[in-house]
Coordinates of C-alpha atoms and ligand atoms in Angstrom, one line a residue:
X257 CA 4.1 12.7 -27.7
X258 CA 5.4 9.8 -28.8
X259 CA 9.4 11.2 -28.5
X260 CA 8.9 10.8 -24.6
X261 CA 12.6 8.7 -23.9
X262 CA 12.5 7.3 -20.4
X263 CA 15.5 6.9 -18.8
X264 CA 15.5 3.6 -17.3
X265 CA 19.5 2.9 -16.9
X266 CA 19.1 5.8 -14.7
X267 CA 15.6 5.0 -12.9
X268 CA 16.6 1.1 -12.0
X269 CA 20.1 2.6 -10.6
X270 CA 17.9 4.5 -8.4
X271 CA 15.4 2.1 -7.6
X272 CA 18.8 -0.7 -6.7
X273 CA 20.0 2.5 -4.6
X274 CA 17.0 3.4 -2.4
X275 CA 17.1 -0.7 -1.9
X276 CA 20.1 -0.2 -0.2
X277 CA 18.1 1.9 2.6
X278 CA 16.8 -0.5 4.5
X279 CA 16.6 -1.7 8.1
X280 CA 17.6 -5.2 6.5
X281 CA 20.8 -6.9 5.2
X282 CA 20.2 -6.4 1.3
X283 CA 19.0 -8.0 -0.8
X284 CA 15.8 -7.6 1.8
X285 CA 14.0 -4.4 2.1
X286 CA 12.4 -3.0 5.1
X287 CA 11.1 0.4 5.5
X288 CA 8.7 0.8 7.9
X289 CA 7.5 4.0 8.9
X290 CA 9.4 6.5 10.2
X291 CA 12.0 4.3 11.3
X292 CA 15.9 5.7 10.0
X293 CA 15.6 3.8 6.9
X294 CA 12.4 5.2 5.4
X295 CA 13.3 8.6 6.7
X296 CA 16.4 8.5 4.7
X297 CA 14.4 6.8 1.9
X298 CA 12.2 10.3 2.3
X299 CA 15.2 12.5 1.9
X300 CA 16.4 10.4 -1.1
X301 CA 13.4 10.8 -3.1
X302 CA 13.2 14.5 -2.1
X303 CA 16.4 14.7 -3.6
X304 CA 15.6 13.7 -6.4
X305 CA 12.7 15.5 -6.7
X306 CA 14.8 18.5 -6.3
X307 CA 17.1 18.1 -9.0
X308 CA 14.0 17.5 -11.3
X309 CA 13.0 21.0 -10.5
X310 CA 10.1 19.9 -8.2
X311 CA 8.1 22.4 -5.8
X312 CA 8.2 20.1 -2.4
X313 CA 5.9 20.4 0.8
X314 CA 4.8 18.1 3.3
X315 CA 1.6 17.6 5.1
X316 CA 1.3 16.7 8.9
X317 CA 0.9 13.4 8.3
X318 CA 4.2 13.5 6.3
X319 CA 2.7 12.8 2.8
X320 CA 5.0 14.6 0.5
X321 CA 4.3 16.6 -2.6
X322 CA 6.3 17.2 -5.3
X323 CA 4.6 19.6 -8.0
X324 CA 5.6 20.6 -11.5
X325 CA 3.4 24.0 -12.3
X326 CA 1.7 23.9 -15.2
X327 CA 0.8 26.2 -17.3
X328 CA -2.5 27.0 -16.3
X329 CA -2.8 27.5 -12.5
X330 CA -6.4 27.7 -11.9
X331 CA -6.8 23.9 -13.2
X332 CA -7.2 21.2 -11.0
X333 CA -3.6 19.4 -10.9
X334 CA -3.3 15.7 -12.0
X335 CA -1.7 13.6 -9.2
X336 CA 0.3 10.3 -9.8
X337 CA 2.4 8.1 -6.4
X338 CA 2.2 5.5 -4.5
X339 CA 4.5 4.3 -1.7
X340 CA 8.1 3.5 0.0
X341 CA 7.7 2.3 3.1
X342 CA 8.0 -1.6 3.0
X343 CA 7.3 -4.3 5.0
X344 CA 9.6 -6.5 6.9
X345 CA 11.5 -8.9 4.3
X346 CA 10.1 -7.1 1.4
X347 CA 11.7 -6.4 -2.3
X348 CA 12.5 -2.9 -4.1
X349 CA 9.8 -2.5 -6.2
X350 CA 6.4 -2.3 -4.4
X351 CA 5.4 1.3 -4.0
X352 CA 8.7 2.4 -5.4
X353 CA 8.2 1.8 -8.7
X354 CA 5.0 4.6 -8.8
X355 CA 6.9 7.0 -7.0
X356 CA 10.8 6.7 -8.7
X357 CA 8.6 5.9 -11.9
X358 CA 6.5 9.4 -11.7
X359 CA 9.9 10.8 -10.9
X360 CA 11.1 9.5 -14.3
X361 CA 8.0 10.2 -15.9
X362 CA 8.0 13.8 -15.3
X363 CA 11.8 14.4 -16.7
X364 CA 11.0 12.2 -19.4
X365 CA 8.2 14.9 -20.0
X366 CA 10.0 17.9 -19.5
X367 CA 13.0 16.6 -21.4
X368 CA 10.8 16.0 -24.5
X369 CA 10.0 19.8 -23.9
X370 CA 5.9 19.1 -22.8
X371 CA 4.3 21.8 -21.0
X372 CA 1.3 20.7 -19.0
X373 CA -1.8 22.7 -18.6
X374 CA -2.2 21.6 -15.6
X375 CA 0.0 20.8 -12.6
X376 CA 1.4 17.2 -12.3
X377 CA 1.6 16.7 -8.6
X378 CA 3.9 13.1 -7.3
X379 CA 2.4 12.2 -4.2
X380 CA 4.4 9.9 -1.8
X381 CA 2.0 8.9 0.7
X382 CA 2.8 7.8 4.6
X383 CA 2.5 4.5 5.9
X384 CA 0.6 2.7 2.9
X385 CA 1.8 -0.6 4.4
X386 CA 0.0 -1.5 7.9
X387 CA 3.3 -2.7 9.5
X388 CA 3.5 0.5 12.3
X389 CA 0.3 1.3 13.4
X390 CA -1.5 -2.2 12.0
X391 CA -4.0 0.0 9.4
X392 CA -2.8 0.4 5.8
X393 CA -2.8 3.8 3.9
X394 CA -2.9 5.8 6.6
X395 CA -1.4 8.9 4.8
X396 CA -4.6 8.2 1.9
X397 CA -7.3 7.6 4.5
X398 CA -6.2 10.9 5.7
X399 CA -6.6 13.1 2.7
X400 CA -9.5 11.3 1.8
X401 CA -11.3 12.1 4.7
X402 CA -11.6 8.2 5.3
X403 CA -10.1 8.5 8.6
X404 CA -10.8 11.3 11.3
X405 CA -7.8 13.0 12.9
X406 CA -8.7 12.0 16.4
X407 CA -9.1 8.3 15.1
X408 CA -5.7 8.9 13.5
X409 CA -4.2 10.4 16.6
X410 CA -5.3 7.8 18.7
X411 CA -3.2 5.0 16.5
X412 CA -0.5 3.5 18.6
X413 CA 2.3 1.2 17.5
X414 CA 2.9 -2.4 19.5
X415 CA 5.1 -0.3 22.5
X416 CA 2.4 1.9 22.7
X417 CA 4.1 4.9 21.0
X418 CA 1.3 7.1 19.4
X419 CA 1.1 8.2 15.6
X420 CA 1.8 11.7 16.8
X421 CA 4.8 11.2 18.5
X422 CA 6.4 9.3 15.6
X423 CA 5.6 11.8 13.0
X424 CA 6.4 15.1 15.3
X425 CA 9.7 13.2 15.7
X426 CA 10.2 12.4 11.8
X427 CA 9.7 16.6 11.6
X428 CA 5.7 16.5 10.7
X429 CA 4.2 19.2 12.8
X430 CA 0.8 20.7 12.2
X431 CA -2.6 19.4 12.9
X432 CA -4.1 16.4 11.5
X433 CA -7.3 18.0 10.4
X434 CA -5.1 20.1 7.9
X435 CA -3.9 16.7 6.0
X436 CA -7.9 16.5 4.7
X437 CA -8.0 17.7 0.8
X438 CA -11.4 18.8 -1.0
X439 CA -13.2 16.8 -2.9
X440 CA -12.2 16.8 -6.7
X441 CA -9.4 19.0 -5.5
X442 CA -7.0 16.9 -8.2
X443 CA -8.4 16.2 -11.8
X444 CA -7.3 12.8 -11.7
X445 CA -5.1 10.3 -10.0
X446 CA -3.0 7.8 -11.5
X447 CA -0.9 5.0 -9.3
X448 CA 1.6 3.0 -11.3
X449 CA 2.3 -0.2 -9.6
X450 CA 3.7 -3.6 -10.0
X451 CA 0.6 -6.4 -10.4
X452 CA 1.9 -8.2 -6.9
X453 CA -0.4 -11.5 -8.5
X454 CA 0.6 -13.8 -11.9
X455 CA -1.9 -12.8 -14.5
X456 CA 0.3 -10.5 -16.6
X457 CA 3.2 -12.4 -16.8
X458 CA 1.5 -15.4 -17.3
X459 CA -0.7 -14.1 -20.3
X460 CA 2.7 -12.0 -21.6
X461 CA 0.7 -8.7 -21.2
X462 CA 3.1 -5.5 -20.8
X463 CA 0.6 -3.6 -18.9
X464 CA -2.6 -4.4 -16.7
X465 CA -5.4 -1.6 -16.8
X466 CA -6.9 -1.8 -13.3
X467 CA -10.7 -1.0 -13.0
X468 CA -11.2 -2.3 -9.6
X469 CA -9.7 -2.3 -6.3
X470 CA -11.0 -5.1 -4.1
X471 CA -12.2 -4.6 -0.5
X472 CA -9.9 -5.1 2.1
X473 CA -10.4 -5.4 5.7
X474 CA -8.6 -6.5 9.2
X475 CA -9.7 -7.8 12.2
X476 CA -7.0 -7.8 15.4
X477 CA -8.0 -10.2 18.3
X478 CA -6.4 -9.9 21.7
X479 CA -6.8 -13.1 23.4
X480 CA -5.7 -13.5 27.1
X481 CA -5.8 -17.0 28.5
X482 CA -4.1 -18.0 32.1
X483 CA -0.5 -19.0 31.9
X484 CA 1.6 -21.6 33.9
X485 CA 4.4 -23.7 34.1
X486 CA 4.6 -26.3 31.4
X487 CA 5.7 -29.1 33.7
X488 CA 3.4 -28.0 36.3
X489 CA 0.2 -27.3 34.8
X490 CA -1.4 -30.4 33.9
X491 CA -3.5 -30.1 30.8
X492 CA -7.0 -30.4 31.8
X493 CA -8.4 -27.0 32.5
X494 CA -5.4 -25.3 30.9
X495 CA -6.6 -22.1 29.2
X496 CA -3.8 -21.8 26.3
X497 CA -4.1 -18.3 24.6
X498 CA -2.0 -19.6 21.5
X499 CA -4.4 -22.7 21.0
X500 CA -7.3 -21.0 21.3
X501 CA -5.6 -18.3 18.9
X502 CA -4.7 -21.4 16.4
X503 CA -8.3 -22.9 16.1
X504 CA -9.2 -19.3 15.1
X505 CA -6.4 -18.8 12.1
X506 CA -8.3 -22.1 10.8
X507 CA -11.5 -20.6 11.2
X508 CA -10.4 -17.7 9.3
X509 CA -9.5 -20.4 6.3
X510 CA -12.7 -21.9 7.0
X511 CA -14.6 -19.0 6.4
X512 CA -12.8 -17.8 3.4
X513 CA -12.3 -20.8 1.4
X514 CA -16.3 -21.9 1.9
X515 CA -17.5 -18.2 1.2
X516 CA -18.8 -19.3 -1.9
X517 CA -16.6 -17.1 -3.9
X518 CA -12.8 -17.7 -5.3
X519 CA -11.9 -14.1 -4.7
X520 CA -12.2 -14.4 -0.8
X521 CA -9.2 -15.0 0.6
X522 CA -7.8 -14.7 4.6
X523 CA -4.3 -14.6 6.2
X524 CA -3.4 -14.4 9.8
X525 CA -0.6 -12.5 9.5
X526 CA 0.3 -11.6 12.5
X527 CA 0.5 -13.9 15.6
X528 CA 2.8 -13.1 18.9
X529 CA 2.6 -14.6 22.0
X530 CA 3.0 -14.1 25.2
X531 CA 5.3 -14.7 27.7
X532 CA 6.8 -16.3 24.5
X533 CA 8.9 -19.2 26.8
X534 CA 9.1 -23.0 26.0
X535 CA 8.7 -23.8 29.3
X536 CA 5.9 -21.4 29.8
X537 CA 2.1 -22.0 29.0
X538 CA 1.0 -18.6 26.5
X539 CA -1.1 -16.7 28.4
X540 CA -2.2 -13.9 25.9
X541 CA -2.1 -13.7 22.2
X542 CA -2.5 -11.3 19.7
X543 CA -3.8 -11.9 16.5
X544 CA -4.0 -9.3 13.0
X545 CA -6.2 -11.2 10.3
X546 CA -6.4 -9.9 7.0
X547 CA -10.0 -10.4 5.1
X548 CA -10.8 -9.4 1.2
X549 CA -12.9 -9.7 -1.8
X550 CA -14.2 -8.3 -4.3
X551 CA -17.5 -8.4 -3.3
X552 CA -18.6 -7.0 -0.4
X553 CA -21.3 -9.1 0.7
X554 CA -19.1 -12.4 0.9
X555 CA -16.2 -10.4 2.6
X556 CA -18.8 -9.5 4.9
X557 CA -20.3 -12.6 5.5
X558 CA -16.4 -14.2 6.1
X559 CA -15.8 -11.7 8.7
X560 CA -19.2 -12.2 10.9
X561 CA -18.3 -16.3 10.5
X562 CA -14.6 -15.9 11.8
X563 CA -15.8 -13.2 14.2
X564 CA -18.7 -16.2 15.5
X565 CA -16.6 -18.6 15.2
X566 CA -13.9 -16.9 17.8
X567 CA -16.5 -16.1 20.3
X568 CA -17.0 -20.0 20.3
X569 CA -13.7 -21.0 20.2
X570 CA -12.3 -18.6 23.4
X571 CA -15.8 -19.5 25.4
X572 CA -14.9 -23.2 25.5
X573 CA -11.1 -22.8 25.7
X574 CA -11.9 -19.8 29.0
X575 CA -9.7 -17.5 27.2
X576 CA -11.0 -13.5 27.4
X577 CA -11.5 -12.4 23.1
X578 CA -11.1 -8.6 22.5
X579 CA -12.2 -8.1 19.4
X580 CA -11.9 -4.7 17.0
X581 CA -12.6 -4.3 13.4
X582 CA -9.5 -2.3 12.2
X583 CA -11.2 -1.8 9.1
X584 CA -13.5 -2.5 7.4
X585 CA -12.7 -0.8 3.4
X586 CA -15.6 -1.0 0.2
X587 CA -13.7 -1.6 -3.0
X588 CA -13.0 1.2 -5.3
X589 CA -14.0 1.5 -9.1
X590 CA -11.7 3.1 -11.0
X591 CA -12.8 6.4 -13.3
X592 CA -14.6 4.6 -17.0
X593 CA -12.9 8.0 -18.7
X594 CA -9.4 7.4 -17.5
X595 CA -9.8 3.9 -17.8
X596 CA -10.3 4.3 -21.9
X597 CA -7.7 7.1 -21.6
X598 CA -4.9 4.9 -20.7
X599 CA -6.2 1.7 -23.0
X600 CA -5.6 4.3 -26.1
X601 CA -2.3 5.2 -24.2
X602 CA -1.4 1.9 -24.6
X603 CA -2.7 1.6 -27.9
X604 CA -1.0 4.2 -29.5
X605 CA 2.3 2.7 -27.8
X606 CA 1.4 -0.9 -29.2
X607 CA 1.6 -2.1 -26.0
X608 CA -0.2 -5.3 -24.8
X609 CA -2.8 -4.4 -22.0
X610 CA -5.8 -6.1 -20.3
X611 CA -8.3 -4.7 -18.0
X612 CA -7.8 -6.4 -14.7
X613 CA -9.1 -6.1 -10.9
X614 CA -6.2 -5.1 -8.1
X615 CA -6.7 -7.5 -5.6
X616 CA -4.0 -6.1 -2.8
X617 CA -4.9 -2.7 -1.6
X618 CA -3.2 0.9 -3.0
X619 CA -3.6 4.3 -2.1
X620 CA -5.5 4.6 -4.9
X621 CA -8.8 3.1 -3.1
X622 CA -9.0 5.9 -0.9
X623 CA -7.8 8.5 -3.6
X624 CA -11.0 7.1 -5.5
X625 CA -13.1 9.0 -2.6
X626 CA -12.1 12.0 -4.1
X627 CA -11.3 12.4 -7.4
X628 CA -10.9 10.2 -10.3
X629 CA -8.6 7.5 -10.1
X630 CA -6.9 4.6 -12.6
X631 CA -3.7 2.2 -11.7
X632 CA -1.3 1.2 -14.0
X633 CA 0.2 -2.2 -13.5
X634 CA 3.3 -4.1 -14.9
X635 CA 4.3 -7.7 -14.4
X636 CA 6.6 -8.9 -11.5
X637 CA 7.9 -12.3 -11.9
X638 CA 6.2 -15.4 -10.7
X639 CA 3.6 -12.5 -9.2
X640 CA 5.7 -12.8 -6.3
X641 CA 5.4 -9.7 -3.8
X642 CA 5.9 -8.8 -0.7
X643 CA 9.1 -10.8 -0.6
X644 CA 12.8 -10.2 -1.3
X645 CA 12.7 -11.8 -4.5
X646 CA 9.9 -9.5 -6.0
X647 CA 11.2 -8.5 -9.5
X648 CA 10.1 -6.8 -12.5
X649 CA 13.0 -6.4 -15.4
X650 CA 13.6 -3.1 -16.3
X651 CA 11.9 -3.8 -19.7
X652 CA 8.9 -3.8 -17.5
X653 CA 9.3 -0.7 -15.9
X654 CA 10.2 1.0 -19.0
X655 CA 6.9 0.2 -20.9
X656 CA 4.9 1.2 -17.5
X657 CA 6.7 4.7 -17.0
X658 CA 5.9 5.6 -20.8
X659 CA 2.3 4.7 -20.3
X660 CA 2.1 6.5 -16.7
X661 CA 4.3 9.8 -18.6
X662 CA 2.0 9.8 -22.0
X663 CA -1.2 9.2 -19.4
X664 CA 0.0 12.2 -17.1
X665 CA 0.6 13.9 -20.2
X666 CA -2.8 13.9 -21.6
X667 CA -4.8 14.2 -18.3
X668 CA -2.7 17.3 -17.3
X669 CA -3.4 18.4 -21.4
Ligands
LIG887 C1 -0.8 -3.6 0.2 O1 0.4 -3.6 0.6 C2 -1.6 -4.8 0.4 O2 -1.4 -5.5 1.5 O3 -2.5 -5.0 -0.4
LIG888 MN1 2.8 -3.7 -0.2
LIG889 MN1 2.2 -1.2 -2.7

């Protein structure tokens, strides 16, 4: 299969095009869920699933499928995707590349007249980011089983607007329960997805072969203190909610950078107060705190210190801590078979590849509870994502989409 010709003139026009829907001024991308932009960045991508003579459905949860038949129907399909919703002030490529670049991957295929056994299923999955509803991969958890419907149904954005009425009004009807898929339904599942860290393009590697996904988790902390005017209130026996908030973002790098291991890291990434006035002392604050690792038991013990540490810090300040565990995620191990699968991919391309460990999160980890799983990465320059400036050159995305279509092409053989 080595005549497979990727189009990639054709794919980066569509990947600089699907920039363009965005809730932003381009260059910046953001697509959060369900908003206009990443429902029109749904009917794009349909599109062009379409005109690649794709089947297309959507589950309840609004994860979309796009299958090529293959020739043997009673097979287990292979599924490949990933993502294009995007945070606020993102770049083009996170996500898109594995769903644009499965798009490309399957015409490559069919152009070089391949006939899969089995079906080759894109999956574009809802709400991988947590932006909306605060939880990442909520379209994954669901199909995995990870999450329960009512646990889904009970997700509200920050104005209290519920995950079922934004999907019933993006057109996703249905139950939630029906969004679950068996177990080993799909023969494998493949993510191809830019690095989002510095290792490949520092070590000139084309392609990263991803083995592990390490453990994310989130912690959101609802602190409500007594507000006040800011002339008025003299400062002994204030009760900030924004102070007591900013001792615990340093306990969270505290925790994290003494856990004993390099690989545990901690962001507070979200921080809003309220009333949100100069002149007004912040009475309540709301914190979202990221935690990973890629071991468990240090992740673990980070979150019970920042978790301690908070109780502490809003009992002296007299500020009231709600605390939840959003989630709380084990890593994933991707499949030894697939893994050696795509190193000979790569071999037999001469391409560069290292094994590596995923540090941000993908669909994949929750995939990995059902079937077997593997992620493809590519470089992005400086390992800079999550910004506007996130880039990988086409060159890049070339030598990833051949690896993804020769991979699809051999687990769907
Ligand atoms: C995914 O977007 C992550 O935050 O790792
Ligand atoms: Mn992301
Ligand atoms: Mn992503």
């Amino acid at each position: 299969m080595n005549s497979i010709k990727v189009d990639i003139q054709r794919l980066q026009r569509e990947i600089d095009e699907l920039a363009l829907i965005t809730e932003a001024e381009p260059p910046v991308v953001t697509r959060v869920l369900f908003s206009e932009a990443d429902l029109r960045g749904r009917e794009f991508v349909k599109k062009l699933c379409r005109e690649a003579g794709l089947a297309l459905r959507a589950d309840a949860v609004g994860n979309i499928f796009a299958r090529w038949d293959g020739a043997n129907g009673k097979l287990p399909p292979v599924a490949t995707g990933s993502h294009i919703d995007a945070i606020p002030n993102a770049g083009r490529y996170d996500g898109v590349v594995g769903v644009l670049g499965a798009i490309e991957a399957i015409r490559a295929l069919k152009k070089a007249g391949h006939r899969p056994q089995r079906a080759i299923e894109l999956i574009v999955f809802t709400a991988e980011e947590p932006t909306r509803f605060g939880i990442g991969c909520v379209g994954s958890r669901l199909l995995s089983g990870v999450l329960a419907p009512e646990k889904a149904a009970a997700l509200q954005d920050r104005d209290g607007k519920s995950l079922d009425e934004w999907r019933q009004g993006a057109g996703y009807t249905g139950s939630l329960e029906s969004v679950r898929l068996p177990k080993d339904g799909y023969a494998a599942f493949v993510e191809l997805h830019i690095e989002q860290g510095p290792i490949l393009e520092r070590e000139n590697t084309a392609i990263g072969i991803v083995e592990k996904i390490a453990a994310p988790s989130t912690l959101r902390m609802d602190l409500t203190g007594v507000g006040g005017h800011a002339g008025g209130t003299l400062m002994p026996g204030r009760r900030d909610a924004l102070l007591a908030g900013a001792e615990i973002a340093l306990a969270v790098e505290r925790a994290v950078t003494s856990s004993g291991s390099p690989d545990t890291v901690g962001t507070t990434g979200v921080f809003r107060i309220e009333p949100g006035a100069v002149n007004s002392v912040p009475c309540r604050a709301l914190l979202e705190i990221d935690v990973r690792d890629t071991k468990v038991a240090t992740r673990d013990a980070a979150l019970a210190q920042i978790e301690t540490a908070a109780a502490e810090i809003c009992q002296r300040r007299g500020v009231v801590l709600q605390a939840e565990r959003v989630n709380v995620d084990p890593p994933a191990v991707c499949d030894a078979a697939l893994v050696e699968m795509v190193t000979g991919v790569c071999r037999q391309l001469g391409v560069s590849h290292k094994k590596m460990t995923s540090r941000a999160y993908h669909d994949t980890l929750f995939m990995a509870q059902i079937c077997p799983c593997m992620m493809i990465f590519i470089p992005c320059r400086g390992g800079v994502s999550h910004r506007p400036d996130e880039f990988s050159s086409p060159e890049q995305i070339e030598t990833g989409v051949r690896v993804l279509a020769q991979t699809l092409a051999r687990a769907a053989d």
